[in-house]
Amino acid sequence: MWWSEERIRWYERASNATGFHRALANVLEECITKEESILELGCGLGYVSALLAMDGYAIKATDIDKRAIEEARRIHKLDIFSTLDAEKVEDEADVILLLYFGRISENDNLHHYLSHAHKRLIAVISEHRGQSKELRKNSEEPAKTENHLKRFDALRWERIAFNASFDQPLSSYDDAAAYIETMYGRERMAEYMRYVRNEDGRLYLPNEKHSSIFIIDKGGIAQ
């Protein structure tokens, strides 16, 4: 599974050091109500779902990775997390939430996820791959998703931009090297190490994360 001990440690530190998940939760709260049931699929460590739950939203969060779910429970101390394969999901909710997960432009994924939503599907998709604006490459997924949605004339949806800092704190240059090798491969070590910053005793790899949020209504597509 993707969530190794090191990946969990790095991600936890990045979330604690930035306001990324709080900012994303704030935007999502403009798209949902506390009267609606919400189900996040592929929640990973569950930071956004935990914030929504603490803000009073009726949310459950799932992931196929048992280790991720165990860590989510440890970190957040909330009884909203469970292990579930999103491809075999049977649960339904007013809102299905996909955060950097799901690829709704591929296969029958759009129909699959919408079939479990009573009202709408919300998908957050990264605009790029990699960190540091000098090195990252634009992702084709947001454009592919928009083009896929346009195929359905009666489908009502909107796309909004979300940008926020998700810098990666690092404990040492050895930690930086381990992070870069794990995330991007040894062959990209030299180019990424150039962008590791040491400012006021704080070592980190900058990451201004750009995303698109797709809000897709249930109606307008044959189930």
mmCIF file of C-alpha atoms in Angstrom:
data_model
loop_
_atom_site.group_PDB
_atom_site.id
_atom_site.type_symbol
_atom_site.label_atom_id
_atom_site.label_comp_id
_atom_site.label_asym_id
_atom_site.label_seq_id
_atom_site.Cartn_x
_atom_site.Cartn_y
_atom_site.Cartn_z
ATOM 1 C CA MET A 1 0.000 0.000 0.000
ATOM 2 C CA TRP A 2 1.016 3.629 -0.578
ATOM 3 C CA TRP A 3 1.058 4.729 3.062
ATOM 4 C CA SER A 4 4.444 3.671 4.437
ATOM 5 C CA GLU A 5 5.661 4.800 7.867
ATOM 6 C CA GLU A 6 7.824 7.487 6.252
ATOM 7 C CA ARG A 7 5.042 8.791 3.987
ATOM 8 C CA ILE A 8 2.720 9.049 6.974
ATOM 9 C CA ARG A 9 5.333 10.980 8.956
ATOM 10 C CA TRP A 10 6.038 13.413 6.106
ATOM 11 C CA TYR A 11 2.360 13.989 5.366
ATOM 12 C CA GLU A 12 1.480 14.512 9.014
ATOM 13 C CA ARG A 13 4.238 17.108 9.367
ATOM 14 C CA ALA A 14 3.161 18.930 6.203
ATOM 15 C CA SER A 15 -0.432 19.113 7.391
ATOM 16 C CA ASN A 16 0.561 20.338 10.850
ATOM 17 C CA ALA A 17 2.909 22.984 9.413
ATOM 18 C CA THR A 18 0.484 24.475 6.888
ATOM 19 C CA GLY A 19 -3.126 25.547 6.768
ATOM 20 C CA PHE A 20 -3.767 23.481 3.648
ATOM 21 C CA HIS A 21 -6.430 21.125 4.974
ATOM 22 C CA ARG A 22 -8.178 23.861 6.949
ATOM 23 C CA ALA A 23 -8.335 26.019 3.816
ATOM 24 C CA LEU A 24 -9.711 23.153 1.734
ATOM 25 C CA ALA A 25 -12.293 22.279 4.379
ATOM 26 C CA ASN A 26 -13.432 25.913 4.452
ATOM 27 C CA VAL A 27 -14.040 25.898 0.693
ATOM 28 C CA LEU A 28 -15.888 22.581 0.832
ATOM 29 C CA GLU A 29 -18.130 23.875 3.612
ATOM 30 C CA GLU A 30 -19.513 26.375 1.113
ATOM 31 C CA CYS A 31 -20.695 23.420 -1.009
ATOM 32 C CA ILE A 32 -22.357 21.278 1.684
ATOM 33 C CA THR A 33 -24.759 21.664 4.590
ATOM 34 C CA LYS A 34 -24.870 20.167 8.064
ATOM 35 C CA GLU A 35 -28.197 18.542 7.208
ATOM 36 C CA GLU A 36 -26.577 16.426 4.478
ATOM 37 C CA SER A 37 -24.848 13.079 4.902
ATOM 38 C CA ILE A 38 -21.335 12.964 3.423
ATOM 39 C CA LEU A 39 -19.139 10.004 2.501
ATOM 40 C CA GLU A 40 -15.485 10.479 1.598
ATOM 41 C CA LEU A 41 -13.917 7.676 -0.435
ATOM 42 C CA GLY A 42 -10.146 7.222 -0.540
ATOM 43 C CA CYS A 43 -9.679 9.448 2.516
ATOM 44 C CA GLY A 44 -6.067 8.528 3.272
ATOM 45 C CA LEU A 45 -5.144 10.019 6.649
ATOM 46 C CA GLY A 46 -8.499 11.774 6.804
ATOM 47 C CA TYR A 47 -7.490 15.339 7.630
ATOM 48 C CA VAL A 48 -10.296 17.096 5.764
ATOM 49 C CA SER A 49 -13.001 14.676 6.906
ATOM 50 C CA ALA A 50 -11.841 15.104 10.496
ATOM 51 C CA LEU A 51 -12.093 18.889 10.233
ATOM 52 C CA LEU A 52 -15.566 18.652 8.710
ATOM 53 C CA ALA A 53 -16.671 16.281 11.469
ATOM 54 C CA MET A 54 -15.333 18.618 14.164
ATOM 55 C CA ASP A 55 -17.199 21.476 12.478
ATOM 56 C CA GLY A 56 -20.464 19.565 12.900
ATOM 57 C CA TYR A 57 -20.906 17.911 9.495
ATOM 58 C CA ALA A 58 -22.340 14.391 9.246
ATOM 59 C CA ILE A 59 -19.423 12.681 7.528
ATOM 60 C CA LYS A 60 -17.980 9.190 7.268
ATOM 61 C CA ALA A 61 -14.585 8.542 5.666
ATOM 62 C CA THR A 62 -13.197 5.364 4.131
ATOM 63 C CA ASP A 63 -10.049 4.014 2.507
ATOM 64 C CA ILE A 64 -8.950 0.592 1.274
ATOM 65 C CA ASP A 65 -5.616 0.957 3.093
ATOM 66 C CA LYS A 66 -5.986 -0.457 6.614
ATOM 67 C CA ARG A 67 -2.824 1.270 7.785
ATOM 68 C CA ALA A 68 -4.108 4.662 6.629
ATOM 69 C CA ILE A 69 -7.373 4.131 8.501
ATOM 70 C CA GLU A 70 -5.551 3.047 11.666
ATOM 71 C CA GLU A 71 -3.397 6.174 11.458
ATOM 72 C CA ALA A 72 -6.431 8.388 10.789
ATOM 73 C CA ARG A 73 -8.046 7.049 13.958
ATOM 74 C CA ARG A 74 -4.818 7.596 15.912
ATOM 75 C CA ILE A 75 -4.301 11.144 14.665
ATOM 76 C CA HIS A 76 -7.849 12.459 14.915
ATOM 77 C CA LYS A 77 -9.398 10.370 17.721
ATOM 78 C CA LEU A 78 -12.710 10.241 15.824
ATOM 79 C CA ASP A 79 -15.033 7.314 15.134
ATOM 80 C CA ILE A 80 -15.753 8.245 11.515
ATOM 81 C CA PHE A 81 -13.181 6.099 9.707
ATOM 82 C CA SER A 82 -13.566 2.616 8.212
ATOM 83 C CA THR A 83 -11.812 0.357 5.727
ATOM 84 C CA LEU A 84 -13.612 0.105 2.386
ATOM 85 C CA ASP A 85 -12.760 -0.528 -1.262
ATOM 86 C CA ALA A 86 -14.228 2.406 -3.212
ATOM 87 C CA GLU A 87 -14.763 0.169 -6.243
ATOM 88 C CA LYS A 88 -17.015 -2.108 -4.188
ATOM 89 C CA VAL A 89 -18.796 0.544 -2.150
ATOM 90 C CA GLU A 90 -22.453 -0.124 -1.367
ATOM 91 C CA ASP A 91 -23.039 2.763 1.038
ATOM 92 C CA GLU A 92 -24.855 5.886 -0.125
ATOM 93 C CA ALA A 93 -24.860 9.495 1.068
ATOM 94 C CA ASP A 94 -26.216 12.858 0.007
ATOM 95 C CA VAL A 95 -22.707 13.897 -1.015
ATOM 96 C CA ILE A 96 -19.853 11.696 -2.205
ATOM 97 C CA LEU A 97 -16.471 13.333 -1.643
ATOM 98 C CA LEU A 98 -13.316 12.455 -3.603
ATOM 99 C CA LEU A 99 -10.182 14.359 -2.573
ATOM 100 C CA TYR A 100 -7.294 13.724 -4.967
ATOM 101 C CA PHE A 101 -8.765 10.299 -5.638
ATOM 102 C CA GLY A 102 -11.059 8.552 -8.074
ATOM 103 C CA ARG A 103 -10.267 9.741 -11.648
ATOM 104 C CA ILE A 104 -13.869 10.384 -12.650
ATOM 105 C CA SER A 105 -12.889 10.850 -16.307
ATOM 106 C CA GLU A 106 -11.872 7.195 -16.631
ATOM 107 C CA ASN A 107 -13.818 3.993 -17.234
ATOM 108 C CA ASP A 108 -17.294 4.159 -15.670
ATOM 109 C CA ASN A 109 -16.108 6.009 -12.569
ATOM 110 C CA LEU A 110 -18.404 9.026 -12.933
ATOM 111 C CA HIS A 111 -21.504 6.810 -13.107
ATOM 112 C CA HIS A 112 -20.185 4.607 -10.312
ATOM 113 C CA TYR A 113 -19.617 7.405 -7.822
ATOM 114 C CA LEU A 114 -22.741 9.362 -8.739
ATOM 115 C CA SER A 115 -24.830 6.215 -8.262
ATOM 116 C CA HIS A 116 -23.957 6.364 -4.555
ATOM 117 C CA ALA A 117 -24.762 10.072 -4.182
ATOM 118 C CA HIS A 118 -28.302 11.233 -3.468
ATOM 119 C CA LYS A 119 -27.510 14.838 -4.376
ATOM 120 C CA ARG A 120 -24.017 15.447 -5.762
ATOM 121 C CA LEU A 121 -20.428 14.403 -6.176
ATOM 122 C CA ILE A 122 -17.529 16.677 -5.209
ATOM 123 C CA ALA A 123 -14.123 15.825 -6.669
ATOM 124 C CA VAL A 124 -10.905 17.719 -5.906
ATOM 125 C CA ILE A 125 -8.189 17.184 -8.526
ATOM 126 C CA SER A 126 -4.583 18.398 -8.549
ATOM 127 C CA GLU A 127 -3.573 20.713 -11.382
ATOM 128 C CA HIS A 128 0.009 19.462 -11.398
ATOM 129 C CA ARG A 129 2.410 16.667 -10.510
ATOM 130 C CA GLY A 130 5.473 17.293 -8.392
ATOM 131 C CA GLN A 131 6.499 20.107 -6.053
ATOM 132 C CA SER A 132 8.167 23.482 -6.613
ATOM 133 C CA LYS A 133 6.740 25.525 -9.461
ATOM 134 C CA GLU A 134 10.012 25.267 -11.395
ATOM 135 C CA LEU A 135 9.851 21.453 -11.526
ATOM 136 C CA ARG A 136 6.231 20.410 -11.479
ATOM 137 C CA LYS A 137 4.372 19.396 -14.601
ATOM 138 C CA ASN A 138 0.787 20.259 -15.404
ATOM 139 C CA SER A 139 -1.640 17.397 -14.941
ATOM 140 C CA GLU A 140 -4.006 16.499 -17.773
ATOM 141 C CA GLU A 141 -6.613 15.197 -15.352
ATOM 142 C CA PRO A 142 -8.583 18.436 -14.706
ATOM 143 C CA ALA A 143 -8.992 19.122 -18.437
ATOM 144 C CA LYS A 144 -9.866 15.476 -19.090
ATOM 145 C CA THR A 145 -12.472 15.644 -16.340
ATOM 146 C CA GLU A 146 -14.026 18.828 -17.733
ATOM 147 C CA ASN A 147 -14.152 17.404 -21.257
ATOM 148 C CA HIS A 148 -15.730 14.214 -19.928
ATOM 149 C CA LEU A 149 -18.427 16.140 -18.065
ATOM 150 C CA LYS A 150 -19.230 18.167 -21.182
ATOM 151 C CA ARG A 151 -20.283 14.962 -22.924
ATOM 152 C CA PHE A 152 -23.466 14.927 -20.847
ATOM 153 C CA ASP A 153 -25.649 17.809 -22.025
ATOM 154 C CA ALA A 154 -28.100 17.624 -19.129
ATOM 155 C CA LEU A 155 -25.443 17.330 -16.434
ATOM 156 C CA ARG A 156 -25.163 20.337 -14.120
ATOM 157 C CA TRP A 157 -21.707 20.998 -12.708
ATOM 158 C CA GLU A 158 -19.224 23.732 -11.899
ATOM 159 C CA ARG A 159 -15.455 23.974 -11.560
ATOM 160 C CA ILE A 160 -13.753 26.253 -9.061
ATOM 161 C CA ALA A 161 -10.070 26.877 -8.374
ATOM 162 C CA PHE A 162 -8.386 26.147 -5.053
ATOM 163 C CA ASN A 163 -4.783 27.129 -4.328
ATOM 164 C CA ALA A 164 -2.964 26.779 -1.005
ATOM 165 C CA SER A 165 0.506 26.168 0.373
ATOM 166 C CA PHE A 166 1.366 22.579 1.273
ATOM 167 C CA ASP A 167 5.098 22.931 1.946
ATOM 168 C CA GLN A 168 6.945 19.825 3.096
ATOM 169 C CA PRO A 169 8.911 20.335 6.349
ATOM 170 C CA LEU A 170 12.158 18.347 6.542
ATOM 171 C CA SER A 171 14.222 17.509 9.611
ATOM 172 C CA SER A 172 17.599 17.430 7.829
ATOM 173 C CA TYR A 173 19.173 17.281 4.382
ATOM 174 C CA ASP A 174 19.283 13.499 4.742
ATOM 175 C CA ASP A 175 15.543 13.586 5.396
ATOM 176 C CA ALA A 176 15.136 15.777 2.306
ATOM 177 C CA ALA A 177 17.067 13.273 0.203
ATOM 178 C CA ALA A 178 14.975 10.381 1.523
ATOM 179 C CA TYR A 179 11.758 12.289 0.817
ATOM 180 C CA ILE A 180 12.755 13.186 -2.749
ATOM 181 C CA GLU A 181 13.926 9.653 -3.545
ATOM 182 C CA THR A 182 10.712 8.153 -2.179
ATOM 183 C CA MET A 183 8.363 10.575 -3.918
ATOM 184 C CA TYR A 184 10.149 11.304 -7.189
ATOM 185 C CA GLY A 185 12.955 8.755 -7.625
ATOM 186 C CA ARG A 186 16.712 8.891 -7.232
ATOM 187 C CA GLU A 187 17.136 10.145 -10.794
ATOM 188 C CA ARG A 188 15.489 13.463 -9.838
ATOM 189 C CA MET A 189 17.421 13.916 -6.610
ATOM 190 C CA ALA A 190 19.800 16.645 -7.791
ATOM 191 C CA GLU A 191 17.167 18.849 -9.416
ATOM 192 C CA TYR A 192 14.821 18.682 -6.422
ATOM 193 C CA MET A 193 17.563 19.212 -3.830
ATOM 194 C CA ARG A 194 18.299 22.577 -5.456
ATOM 195 C CA TYR A 195 14.903 23.828 -4.314
ATOM 196 C CA VAL A 196 15.076 22.723 -0.685
ATOM 197 C CA ARG A 197 15.004 25.912 1.375
ATOM 198 C CA ASN A 198 16.582 26.691 4.725
ATOM 199 C CA GLU A 199 14.997 29.837 6.140
ATOM 200 C CA ASP A 200 15.279 30.901 9.787
ATOM 201 C CA GLY A 201 16.286 27.382 10.754
ATOM 202 C CA ARG A 202 13.312 25.901 8.925
ATOM 203 C CA LEU A 203 14.176 23.316 6.272
ATOM 204 C CA TYR A 204 11.427 22.604 3.742
ATOM 205 C CA LEU A 205 10.522 21.905 0.133
ATOM 206 C CA PRO A 206 8.030 24.543 -1.086
ATOM 207 C CA ASN A 207 4.760 23.418 -2.605
ATOM 208 C CA GLU A 208 2.067 25.866 -3.702
ATOM 209 C CA LYS A 209 -0.612 23.309 -4.522
ATOM 210 C CA HIS A 210 -3.099 24.241 -7.253
ATOM 211 C CA SER A 211 -6.314 22.240 -7.566
ATOM 212 C CA SER A 212 -9.702 22.216 -9.269
ATOM 213 C CA ILE A 213 -12.890 21.422 -7.374
ATOM 214 C CA PHE A 214 -15.655 19.862 -9.474
ATOM 215 C CA ILE A 215 -19.164 20.017 -8.002
ATOM 216 C CA ILE A 216 -21.441 17.676 -9.963
ATOM 217 C CA ASP A 217 -25.194 17.400 -9.415
ATOM 218 C CA LYS A 218 -26.845 13.980 -9.307
ATOM 219 C CA GLY A 219 -29.372 14.671 -12.071
ATOM 220 C CA GLY A 220 -28.657 14.806 -15.784
ATOM 221 C CA ILE A 221 -26.869 11.511 -16.259
ATOM 222 C CA ALA A 222 -28.327 8.055 -16.822
ATOM 223 C CA GLN A 223 -27.559 5.696 -13.948
#
